[in-house]
Structures are given as structure tokens and as C-alpha cells.
Amino acid sequence: MDKFLKLDAEFTQDAKVFKRIMRKIVFKDAITLDSYLSLIKLPLFKKLLYNDFYKSDELRASYEEIVRKETSGVEKMIFQLLCKRPVGFKDIKLKFLFYKEFPDQREYFVNENPTVIFEAQDLLFRQVYFHENVKGKMQNLIQKSPFKHKIFFILAMKNCLSLSFMKDVIFNIKEHQSLIRKEFNLKDSEFFKYWVLALKSLPEKEFYAIVTSEMVYSPFIEKIQLLRAVEDLVSHQKLSLCILKECFNSELPIVRIYVVFLKITEMLCLAYGFKLKLLYSWLRYFLYERQIDLFFDLMGKHEEGKEKRQGI
């Protein structure tokens, strides 16, 4: 090895420094990544890595010997990189350091930490620092991750995900929890708070789409909880129009969907004149369906029920 390092006069001084470092690494396990990648040593290491030094059988054999002697630590990882071997990482911070110093060598970096959190941090780092298109990988990771992680990934990675995917994940989380708990009665739970936080992170159009769907098809108690949770972001007038459109497009029986709409409008703060416009829209809808008698019958029953609830 000494003979090889002295062949090129340009690297003679660097070679002496590198030789001392290697000897220290072989016999001591005290060196850290920070001390190794100092301003003096880093240029040398990069010369060895990016020139033809590593192609020498003699020097490669020296690297291999060091890798065999070192059972763990940063130094072993560094020499594995010189050997063009995969470098495994269990510490995400350490991997970030290697990413920053040797970005074009990242094909050799392998995750040895199987957690989805580690993988998510890794993908996010690559997207932010290297502008890699990791959208597909992130979405696959979120799909296979536990439900308790999905929300946090949505919040952390919303700039890297498609809006349609975020909508689907947020809706599916809600649907999954409803199946487990019969109702999404989680007003006081951390899960519900974070779910609403993820919902609020969506752009306005997607936000209203999910809120509208939940208001129309969820049980009554969930409608109340959701409306209270998003009170600071929602316009009752705009929401009522979105709900009206959803009801008109719904495949539910006309009687059922109309009753649902009337119950929702009671929860919303709407001006009397605006409520009349909504009812006029329903009147035209029933006329189109040739069920005008049913419209007035339902209106009468609704008013009777409303008076009973108010104790009139």
C-alpha cells in the first residue's frame, strides 16, 4: 500500500496523511465521522474516492482488510464506500451526513432500520436536498404504513404528495376508524384532533370536498363534531351549496337525502333569505323528478318535527 501511495507525486502529501489516518483506524476505534471528515481530511478522501485510486487491487486489498478488522463504526462505513460496497445505516442523522458529503454515492446507501419513520425521513431528505421525485415511493410507503402514522406523514410530506392521494388517505383513515369504533366519536381524542389537522392542511377545494362528503354521509353526531372542529375555516353558505350539489348527485333515495339536507341546514348559520333560495332549488329538483307532492309532504313533516323539538 505504501508503495502505491507514493507513485503519484501529486498525492504524496495527501497519501502520508491518509496513511496515518488508516493506521489510526485499524488500531483504534475512537475516530468519529466529524473528526474524519475534517477540512484537511475530506479533500483527501474525495481524491481517493473520485480518482482511480480505488481501482488498484493493492489498495483495494488494504481497504478490504480494514473493513474486516473494523466490526462497526463510521470508519468501517467509509472504507466500505471506498470498496464500492453497500453502506448500511441505522441512524438517520448519520445517513444525512453521508448524503451531504457524498451525494453521488447514494446508490450504495442502504437502510438497515426497517421502521417506516426512518424510511419516511430518508425520502423526505432526498426530496428536499436532492430534488428527487420520490412522490411514488412516498405514497407507497404511506399506503403500507400503520394508520397512526399516515396522518403525520401527510402533514410532514404534503408538499411531496398529490392532492388526490392525500384526499384518499384522509378519507380512508376516517372510514377505517369508523369501522373499528362503529362511530367516529373521537372529539376528545388526540387521533381526531390530528385527523382534523390533516384535513385542514388540504387546499380549499379538496378540504370542502371531504367536509361535504362527511357532512352528508356520516352519522348525525359525527356531523356535529366535524362542523365544530372546522368552524374556523368553513363558510356555512359555501358549505351549504357544496352539500346541496352533493345531495343532487347522490344515489341515496330522494326522501332520505332531502331529510339529511334539512337536518344539516339546521346546524348551519344561514340567513333566512339564503335558506329560501336553497328550498327553491329543492322545489325545482322535486318538480324535475315529478314528485312535487312529496316535497310539500316532507316540508310539512319537517316543520312539525321542528316544532316538537322546540317544544312549541
mmCIF file of C-alpha atoms in Angstrom:
data_model
loop_
_atom_site.group_PDB
_atom_site.id
_atom_site.type_symbol
_atom_site.label_atom_id
_atom_site.label_comp_id
_atom_site.label_asym_id
_atom_site.label_seq_id
_atom_site.Cartn_x
_atom_site.Cartn_y
_atom_site.Cartn_z
ATOM 1 C CA MET A 1 0.000 0.000 0.000
ATOM 2 C CA ASP A 2 2.814 2.410 0.926
ATOM 3 C CA LYS A 3 4.461 1.767 -2.430
ATOM 4 C CA PHE A 4 1.238 2.514 -4.305
ATOM 5 C CA LEU A 5 0.548 5.716 -2.401
ATOM 6 C CA LYS A 6 3.978 7.084 -3.321
ATOM 7 C CA LEU A 7 3.595 6.505 -7.065
ATOM 8 C CA ASP A 8 1.874 9.798 -7.823
ATOM 9 C CA ALA A 9 3.786 12.863 -6.639
ATOM 10 C CA GLU A 10 0.618 14.978 -6.770
ATOM 11 C CA PHE A 11 -0.910 12.975 -3.963
ATOM 12 C CA THR A 12 2.260 12.318 -1.923
ATOM 13 C CA GLN A 13 1.395 14.645 0.950
ATOM 14 C CA ASP A 14 -2.241 13.561 0.963
ATOM 15 C CA ALA A 15 -1.100 9.953 0.924
ATOM 16 C CA LYS A 16 1.007 10.437 4.057
ATOM 17 C CA VAL A 17 -1.937 11.974 5.867
ATOM 18 C CA PHE A 18 -4.223 9.214 4.671
ATOM 19 C CA LYS A 19 -1.750 6.517 5.735
ATOM 20 C CA ARG A 20 -1.644 7.907 9.272
ATOM 21 C CA ILE A 21 -5.416 8.041 9.392
ATOM 22 C CA MET A 22 -5.743 4.449 8.201
ATOM 23 C CA ARG A 23 -3.258 3.193 10.765
ATOM 24 C CA LYS A 24 -5.170 5.002 13.485
ATOM 25 C CA ILE A 25 -8.422 3.483 12.291
ATOM 26 C CA VAL A 26 -7.001 -0.026 12.169
ATOM 27 C CA PHE A 27 -5.718 0.039 15.733
ATOM 28 C CA LYS A 28 -8.175 2.399 17.441
ATOM 29 C CA ASP A 29 -11.906 2.814 17.368
ATOM 30 C CA ALA A 30 -12.006 6.377 18.675
ATOM 31 C CA ILE A 31 -12.367 8.301 15.426
ATOM 32 C CA THR A 32 -15.779 9.781 14.542
ATOM 33 C CA LEU A 33 -17.294 10.912 11.292
ATOM 34 C CA ASP A 34 -16.838 14.557 12.241
ATOM 35 C CA SER A 35 -13.152 14.122 13.047
ATOM 36 C CA TYR A 36 -12.592 12.040 9.933
ATOM 37 C CA LEU A 37 -14.389 14.415 7.604
ATOM 38 C CA SER A 38 -12.491 17.487 8.720
ATOM 39 C CA LEU A 39 -11.417 20.221 6.330
ATOM 40 C CA ILE A 40 -7.987 18.619 5.980
ATOM 41 C CA LYS A 41 -9.057 15.010 5.552
ATOM 42 C CA LEU A 42 -12.187 15.349 3.444
ATOM 43 C CA PRO A 43 -10.399 16.546 0.263
ATOM 44 C CA LEU A 44 -8.028 13.604 0.531
ATOM 45 C CA PHE A 45 -10.814 11.090 0.920
ATOM 46 C CA LYS A 46 -12.628 12.545 -2.073
ATOM 47 C CA LYS A 47 -9.482 12.322 -4.186
ATOM 48 C CA LEU A 48 -9.215 8.665 -3.312
ATOM 49 C CA LEU A 49 -12.899 8.096 -3.988
ATOM 50 C CA TYR A 50 -13.285 10.041 -7.211
ATOM 51 C CA ASN A 51 -9.967 9.243 -8.883
ATOM 52 C CA ASP A 52 -8.533 5.909 -9.924
ATOM 53 C CA PHE A 53 -7.001 5.005 -6.562
ATOM 54 C CA TYR A 54 -9.790 2.641 -5.607
ATOM 55 C CA LYS A 55 -9.268 0.678 -8.833
ATOM 56 C CA SER A 56 -5.879 -0.550 -7.640
ATOM 57 C CA ASP A 57 -6.019 -4.176 -6.497
ATOM 58 C CA GLU A 58 -3.331 -3.457 -3.916
ATOM 59 C CA LEU A 59 -5.112 -0.513 -2.350
ATOM 60 C CA ARG A 60 -8.482 -2.225 -2.584
ATOM 61 C CA ALA A 61 -6.997 -5.162 -0.666
ATOM 62 C CA SER A 62 -5.929 -2.723 2.048
ATOM 63 C CA TYR A 63 -9.436 -1.328 2.231
ATOM 64 C CA GLU A 64 -10.850 -4.838 2.450
ATOM 65 C CA GLU A 65 -8.500 -5.662 5.317
ATOM 66 C CA ILE A 66 -9.598 -2.578 7.224
ATOM 67 C CA VAL A 67 -13.257 -3.416 6.686
ATOM 68 C CA ARG A 68 -12.671 -6.920 8.043
ATOM 69 C CA LYS A 69 -10.886 -5.616 11.147
ATOM 70 C CA GLU A 70 -13.452 -2.937 11.903
ATOM 71 C CA THR A 71 -16.666 -4.510 13.188
ATOM 72 C CA SER A 72 -18.622 -1.286 13.489
ATOM 73 C CA GLY A 73 -18.382 2.475 13.430
ATOM 74 C CA VAL A 74 -18.183 5.262 10.904
ATOM 75 C CA GLU A 75 -14.715 4.286 9.741
ATOM 76 C CA LYS A 76 -15.919 0.901 8.539
ATOM 77 C CA MET A 77 -18.697 2.578 6.586
ATOM 78 C CA ILE A 78 -16.228 4.948 4.965
ATOM 79 C CA PHE A 79 -13.988 2.163 3.780
ATOM 80 C CA GLN A 80 -16.964 0.168 2.569
ATOM 81 C CA LEU A 81 -17.731 3.159 0.381
ATOM 82 C CA LEU A 82 -14.162 3.125 -0.921
ATOM 83 C CA CYS A 83 -14.615 -0.565 -1.687
ATOM 84 C CA LYS A 84 -17.793 0.290 -3.602
ATOM 85 C CA ARG A 85 -19.790 -1.847 -1.197
ATOM 86 C CA PRO A 86 -23.282 -1.103 0.127
ATOM 87 C CA VAL A 87 -23.169 1.012 3.283
ATOM 88 C CA GLY A 88 -25.932 0.216 5.779
ATOM 89 C CA PHE A 89 -27.434 2.891 8.038
ATOM 90 C CA LYS A 90 -29.429 2.527 11.238
ATOM 91 C CA ASP A 91 -29.028 6.170 12.285
ATOM 92 C CA ILE A 92 -30.811 8.653 10.036
ATOM 93 C CA LYS A 93 -28.625 11.587 11.149
ATOM 94 C CA LEU A 94 -25.506 9.692 10.158
ATOM 95 C CA LYS A 95 -27.023 8.899 6.793
ATOM 96 C CA PHE A 96 -27.810 12.576 6.262
ATOM 97 C CA LEU A 97 -24.118 13.413 6.839
ATOM 98 C CA PHE A 98 -23.074 10.893 4.215
ATOM 99 C CA TYR A 99 -25.736 12.203 1.852
ATOM 100 C CA LYS A 100 -24.423 15.740 2.148
ATOM 101 C CA GLU A 101 -20.752 14.830 1.749
ATOM 102 C CA PHE A 102 -21.124 12.174 -0.947
ATOM 103 C CA PRO A 103 -24.415 12.799 -2.770
ATOM 104 C CA ASP A 104 -23.361 11.000 -5.943
ATOM 105 C CA GLN A 105 -22.538 7.843 -3.969
ATOM 106 C CA ARG A 106 -26.031 7.418 -2.539
ATOM 107 C CA GLU A 107 -26.694 4.388 -4.714
ATOM 108 C CA TYR A 108 -24.551 2.489 -2.187
ATOM 109 C CA PHE A 109 -26.541 3.707 0.845
ATOM 110 C CA VAL A 110 -28.878 1.091 2.296
ATOM 111 C CA ASN A 111 -31.414 1.387 5.120
ATOM 112 C CA GLU A 112 -30.887 -1.148 7.890
ATOM 113 C CA ASN A 113 -33.572 0.412 10.071
ATOM 114 C CA PRO A 114 -36.874 -1.195 8.999
ATOM 115 C CA THR A 115 -39.204 1.393 10.568
ATOM 116 C CA VAL A 116 -41.499 3.420 8.348
ATOM 117 C CA ILE A 117 -40.440 6.573 10.212
ATOM 118 C CA PHE A 118 -36.829 6.035 9.144
ATOM 119 C CA GLU A 119 -37.838 5.396 5.534
ATOM 120 C CA ALA A 120 -40.076 8.466 5.506
ATOM 121 C CA GLN A 121 -37.310 10.714 6.857
ATOM 122 C CA ASP A 122 -34.945 9.325 4.262
ATOM 123 C CA LEU A 123 -37.334 10.008 1.381
ATOM 124 C CA LEU A 124 -38.134 13.490 2.649
ATOM 125 C CA PHE A 125 -34.435 14.325 2.918
ATOM 126 C CA ARG A 126 -33.811 13.179 -0.652
ATOM 127 C CA GLN A 127 -36.714 15.226 -1.924
ATOM 128 C CA VAL A 128 -35.640 18.409 -0.101
ATOM 129 C CA TYR A 129 -31.884 18.273 -0.663
ATOM 130 C CA PHE A 130 -31.567 16.450 -3.974
ATOM 131 C CA HIS A 131 -34.926 17.367 -5.532
ATOM 132 C CA GLU A 132 -35.565 13.725 -6.326
ATOM 133 C CA ASN A 133 -39.026 12.763 -7.488
ATOM 134 C CA VAL A 134 -39.941 10.477 -4.593
ATOM 135 C CA LYS A 135 -43.710 11.026 -4.803
ATOM 136 C CA GLY A 136 -44.430 7.447 -5.852
ATOM 137 C CA LYS A 137 -42.189 5.953 -3.171
ATOM 138 C CA MET A 138 -43.698 8.188 -0.500
ATOM 139 C CA GLN A 139 -47.230 7.264 -1.486
ATOM 140 C CA ASN A 140 -46.365 3.562 -1.443
ATOM 141 C CA LEU A 141 -44.787 3.986 1.996
ATOM 142 C CA ILE A 142 -47.843 5.780 3.362
ATOM 143 C CA GLN A 143 -50.165 3.142 1.926
ATOM 144 C CA LYS A 144 -48.354 0.315 3.735
ATOM 145 C CA SER A 145 -47.740 2.215 6.993
ATOM 146 C CA PRO A 146 -49.924 1.863 10.120
ATOM 147 C CA PHE A 147 -52.928 4.182 10.309
ATOM 148 C CA LYS A 148 -51.445 6.018 13.293
ATOM 149 C CA HIS A 149 -48.532 7.100 11.067
ATOM 150 C CA LYS A 150 -50.484 8.091 7.976
ATOM 151 C CA ILE A 151 -51.671 11.413 9.385
ATOM 152 C CA PHE A 152 -48.229 12.509 10.489
ATOM 153 C CA PHE A 153 -46.777 11.593 7.091
ATOM 154 C CA ILE A 154 -49.488 13.612 5.366
ATOM 155 C CA LEU A 155 -48.621 16.655 7.479
ATOM 156 C CA ALA A 156 -44.861 16.249 7.035
ATOM 157 C CA MET A 157 -44.894 15.483 3.324
ATOM 158 C CA LYS A 158 -47.890 17.337 1.952
ATOM 159 C CA ASN A 159 -45.694 19.276 -0.486
ATOM 160 C CA CYS A 160 -44.446 15.987 -1.953
ATOM 161 C CA LEU A 161 -47.816 14.266 -2.413
ATOM 162 C CA SER A 162 -50.598 14.590 -4.942
ATOM 163 C CA LEU A 163 -53.822 16.183 -3.725
ATOM 164 C CA SER A 164 -55.951 13.267 -4.879
ATOM 165 C CA PHE A 165 -53.760 10.865 -2.919
ATOM 166 C CA MET A 166 -53.967 12.998 0.239
ATOM 167 C CA LYS A 167 -57.758 13.144 -0.069
ATOM 168 C CA ASP A 168 -57.985 9.377 -0.417
ATOM 169 C CA VAL A 169 -55.719 8.733 2.580
ATOM 170 C CA ILE A 170 -57.541 11.185 4.851
ATOM 171 C CA PHE A 171 -60.927 9.786 3.844
ATOM 172 C CA ASN A 172 -59.758 6.167 4.251
ATOM 173 C CA ILE A 173 -58.373 6.896 7.727
ATOM 174 C CA LYS A 174 -61.770 8.207 8.745
ATOM 175 C CA GLU A 175 -63.538 5.230 7.175
ATOM 176 C CA HIS A 176 -61.173 2.764 8.869
ATOM 177 C CA GLN A 177 -61.648 4.323 12.301
ATOM 178 C CA SER A 178 -65.420 4.353 11.856
ATOM 179 C CA LEU A 179 -65.406 0.604 11.189
ATOM 180 C CA ILE A 180 -63.331 -0.057 14.304
ATOM 181 C CA ARG A 181 -65.268 2.226 16.658
ATOM 182 C CA LYS A 182 -68.704 1.986 14.997
ATOM 183 C CA GLU A 183 -68.765 5.778 15.056
ATOM 184 C CA PHE A 184 -66.013 8.335 14.599
ATOM 185 C CA ASN A 185 -66.841 9.663 18.063
ATOM 186 C CA LEU A 186 -63.349 10.952 18.778
ATOM 187 C CA LYS A 187 -63.922 14.580 19.614
ATOM 188 C CA ASP A 188 -61.729 14.496 22.713
ATOM 189 C CA SER A 189 -59.096 12.127 21.376
ATOM 190 C CA GLU A 190 -55.678 13.031 20.006
ATOM 191 C CA PHE A 191 -56.386 10.965 16.902
ATOM 192 C CA PHE A 192 -59.414 13.043 15.954
ATOM 193 C CA LYS A 193 -57.500 16.301 16.528
ATOM 194 C CA TYR A 194 -54.681 15.209 14.253
ATOM 195 C CA TRP A 195 -57.113 13.919 11.648
ATOM 196 C CA VAL A 196 -58.775 17.338 11.544
ATOM 197 C CA LEU A 197 -55.325 18.956 11.369
ATOM 198 C CA ALA A 198 -54.504 16.820 8.328
ATOM 199 C CA LEU A 199 -57.872 17.736 6.819
ATOM 200 C CA LYS A 200 -57.168 21.444 7.329
ATOM 201 C CA SER A 201 -53.806 21.082 5.575
ATOM 202 C CA LEU A 202 -55.576 20.436 2.259
ATOM 203 C CA PRO A 203 -56.234 23.242 -0.238
ATOM 204 C CA GLU A 204 -59.708 24.777 -0.061
ATOM 205 C CA LYS A 205 -61.265 22.759 -2.891
ATOM 206 C CA GLU A 206 -60.142 19.380 -1.520
ATOM 207 C CA PHE A 207 -60.940 20.478 2.036
ATOM 208 C CA TYR A 208 -64.556 21.295 1.150
ATOM 209 C CA ALA A 209 -64.896 18.087 -0.855
ATOM 210 C CA ILE A 210 -64.101 15.907 2.169
ATOM 211 C CA VAL A 211 -66.083 18.019 4.651
ATOM 212 C CA THR A 212 -69.080 17.926 2.306
ATOM 213 C CA SER A 213 -68.903 14.157 1.923
ATOM 214 C CA GLU A 214 -68.585 13.661 5.669
ATOM 215 C CA MET A 215 -71.468 16.018 6.432
ATOM 216 C CA VAL A 216 -73.783 14.212 4.010
ATOM 217 C CA TYR A 217 -72.967 10.565 4.715
ATOM 218 C CA SER A 218 -71.725 10.425 8.336
ATOM 219 C CA PRO A 219 -73.936 9.774 11.387
ATOM 220 C CA PHE A 220 -75.511 12.869 12.940
ATOM 221 C CA ILE A 221 -73.170 13.017 15.955
ATOM 222 C CA GLU A 222 -70.167 12.989 13.642
ATOM 223 C CA LYS A 223 -71.603 15.849 11.603
ATOM 224 C CA ILE A 224 -71.756 17.984 14.750
ATOM 225 C CA GLN A 225 -68.213 17.080 15.814
ATOM 226 C CA LEU A 226 -66.755 17.767 12.392
ATOM 227 C CA LEU A 227 -68.572 21.066 11.937
ATOM 228 C CA ARG A 228 -67.317 22.292 15.313
ATOM 229 C CA ALA A 229 -63.773 21.148 14.531
ATOM 230 C CA VAL A 230 -63.552 23.053 11.226
ATOM 231 C CA GLU A 231 -65.619 26.050 12.326
ATOM 232 C CA ASP A 232 -62.689 28.442 11.924
ATOM 233 C CA LEU A 233 -62.129 27.543 8.263
ATOM 234 C CA VAL A 234 -65.527 26.838 6.799
ATOM 235 C CA SER A 235 -68.042 29.236 5.267
ATOM 236 C CA HIS A 236 -71.518 27.979 6.138
ATOM 237 C CA GLN A 237 -73.004 29.471 2.992
ATOM 238 C CA LYS A 238 -70.403 27.882 0.718
ATOM 239 C CA LEU A 239 -70.638 24.578 2.581
ATOM 240 C CA SER A 240 -74.420 24.513 2.187
ATOM 241 C CA LEU A 241 -74.057 24.961 -1.585
ATOM 242 C CA CYS A 242 -71.480 22.151 -1.739
ATOM 243 C CA ILE A 243 -73.814 19.929 0.273
ATOM 244 C CA LEU A 244 -76.735 20.828 -1.987
ATOM 245 C CA LYS A 245 -74.744 19.778 -5.046
ATOM 246 C CA GLU A 246 -73.649 16.538 -3.368
ATOM 247 C CA CYS A 247 -77.254 15.732 -2.440
ATOM 248 C CA PHE A 248 -78.445 16.277 -6.009
ATOM 249 C CA ASN A 249 -75.738 13.886 -7.256
ATOM 250 C CA SER A 250 -76.283 11.319 -4.511
ATOM 251 C CA GLU A 251 -77.572 7.828 -5.263
ATOM 252 C CA LEU A 252 -79.460 7.699 -1.956
ATOM 253 C CA PRO A 253 -83.281 7.745 -2.095
ATOM 254 C CA ILE A 254 -84.623 11.242 -2.647
ATOM 255 C CA VAL A 255 -86.597 11.265 0.616
ATOM 256 C CA ARG A 256 -83.609 10.246 2.702
ATOM 257 C CA ILE A 257 -81.160 12.689 1.122
ATOM 258 C CA TYR A 258 -83.631 15.567 1.421
ATOM 259 C CA VAL A 259 -84.195 14.898 5.129
ATOM 260 C CA VAL A 260 -80.424 14.779 5.625
ATOM 261 C CA PHE A 261 -80.081 18.150 3.919
ATOM 262 C CA LEU A 262 -82.768 19.740 6.099
ATOM 263 C CA LYS A 263 -81.056 18.489 9.269
ATOM 264 C CA ILE A 264 -77.721 19.866 8.112
ATOM 265 C CA THR A 265 -79.158 23.292 7.311
ATOM 266 C CA GLU A 266 -80.478 23.479 10.881
ATOM 267 C CA MET A 267 -76.878 23.125 12.081
ATOM 268 C CA LEU A 268 -75.575 25.868 9.790
ATOM 269 C CA CYS A 269 -75.802 29.586 10.404
ATOM 270 C CA LEU A 270 -77.604 30.781 7.281
ATOM 271 C CA ALA A 271 -79.604 33.908 6.553
ATOM 272 C CA TYR A 272 -83.350 33.392 6.146
ATOM 273 C CA GLY A 273 -83.306 34.636 2.555
ATOM 274 C CA PHE A 274 -80.494 32.238 1.661
ATOM 275 C CA LYS A 275 -82.401 29.316 3.189
ATOM 276 C CA LEU A 276 -85.369 30.188 0.979
ATOM 277 C CA LYS A 277 -83.092 30.050 -2.087
ATOM 278 C CA LEU A 278 -81.917 26.586 -1.052
ATOM 279 C CA LEU A 279 -85.504 25.395 -0.623
ATOM 280 C CA TYR A 280 -86.404 26.849 -4.008
ATOM 281 C CA SER A 281 -83.577 24.777 -5.522
ATOM 282 C CA TRP A 282 -85.073 21.687 -3.911
ATOM 283 C CA LEU A 283 -88.516 22.640 -5.172
ATOM 284 C CA ARG A 284 -87.210 22.721 -8.740
ATOM 285 C CA TYR A 285 -85.434 19.395 -8.141
ATOM 286 C CA PHE A 286 -88.658 17.722 -6.983
ATOM 287 C CA LEU A 287 -90.500 19.265 -9.926
ATOM 288 C CA TYR A 288 -87.936 17.756 -12.261
ATOM 289 C CA GLU A 289 -88.437 14.378 -10.579
ATOM 290 C CA ARG A 290 -92.243 14.843 -10.848
ATOM 291 C CA GLN A 291 -92.647 14.471 -7.066
ATOM 292 C CA ILE A 292 -93.841 17.933 -6.052
ATOM 293 C CA ASP A 293 -96.473 16.493 -3.685
ATOM 294 C CA LEU A 294 -93.734 14.600 -1.868
ATOM 295 C CA PHE A 295 -91.783 17.847 -1.434
ATOM 296 C CA PHE A 296 -94.607 19.626 0.395
ATOM 297 C CA ASP A 297 -95.404 16.495 2.410
ATOM 298 C CA LEU A 298 -91.795 16.281 3.623
ATOM 299 C CA MET A 299 -91.676 20.007 4.345
ATOM 300 C CA GLY A 300 -94.803 19.707 6.489
ATOM 301 C CA LYS A 301 -93.429 16.763 8.446
ATOM 302 C CA HIS A 302 -90.123 18.547 8.942
ATOM 303 C CA GLU A 303 -91.812 21.657 10.339
ATOM 304 C CA GLU A 304 -93.953 19.529 12.679
ATOM 305 C CA GLY A 305 -90.868 17.717 13.935
ATOM 306 C CA LYS A 306 -89.033 21.002 14.371
ATOM 307 C CA GLU A 307 -91.875 22.439 16.468
ATOM 308 C CA LYS A 308 -91.914 19.340 18.670
ATOM 309 C CA ARG A 309 -88.151 19.569 19.223
ATOM 310 C CA GLN A 310 -88.535 23.230 20.168
ATOM 311 C CA GLY A 311 -91.448 22.433 22.481
ATOM 312 C CA ILE A 312 -93.933 24.646 20.667
#
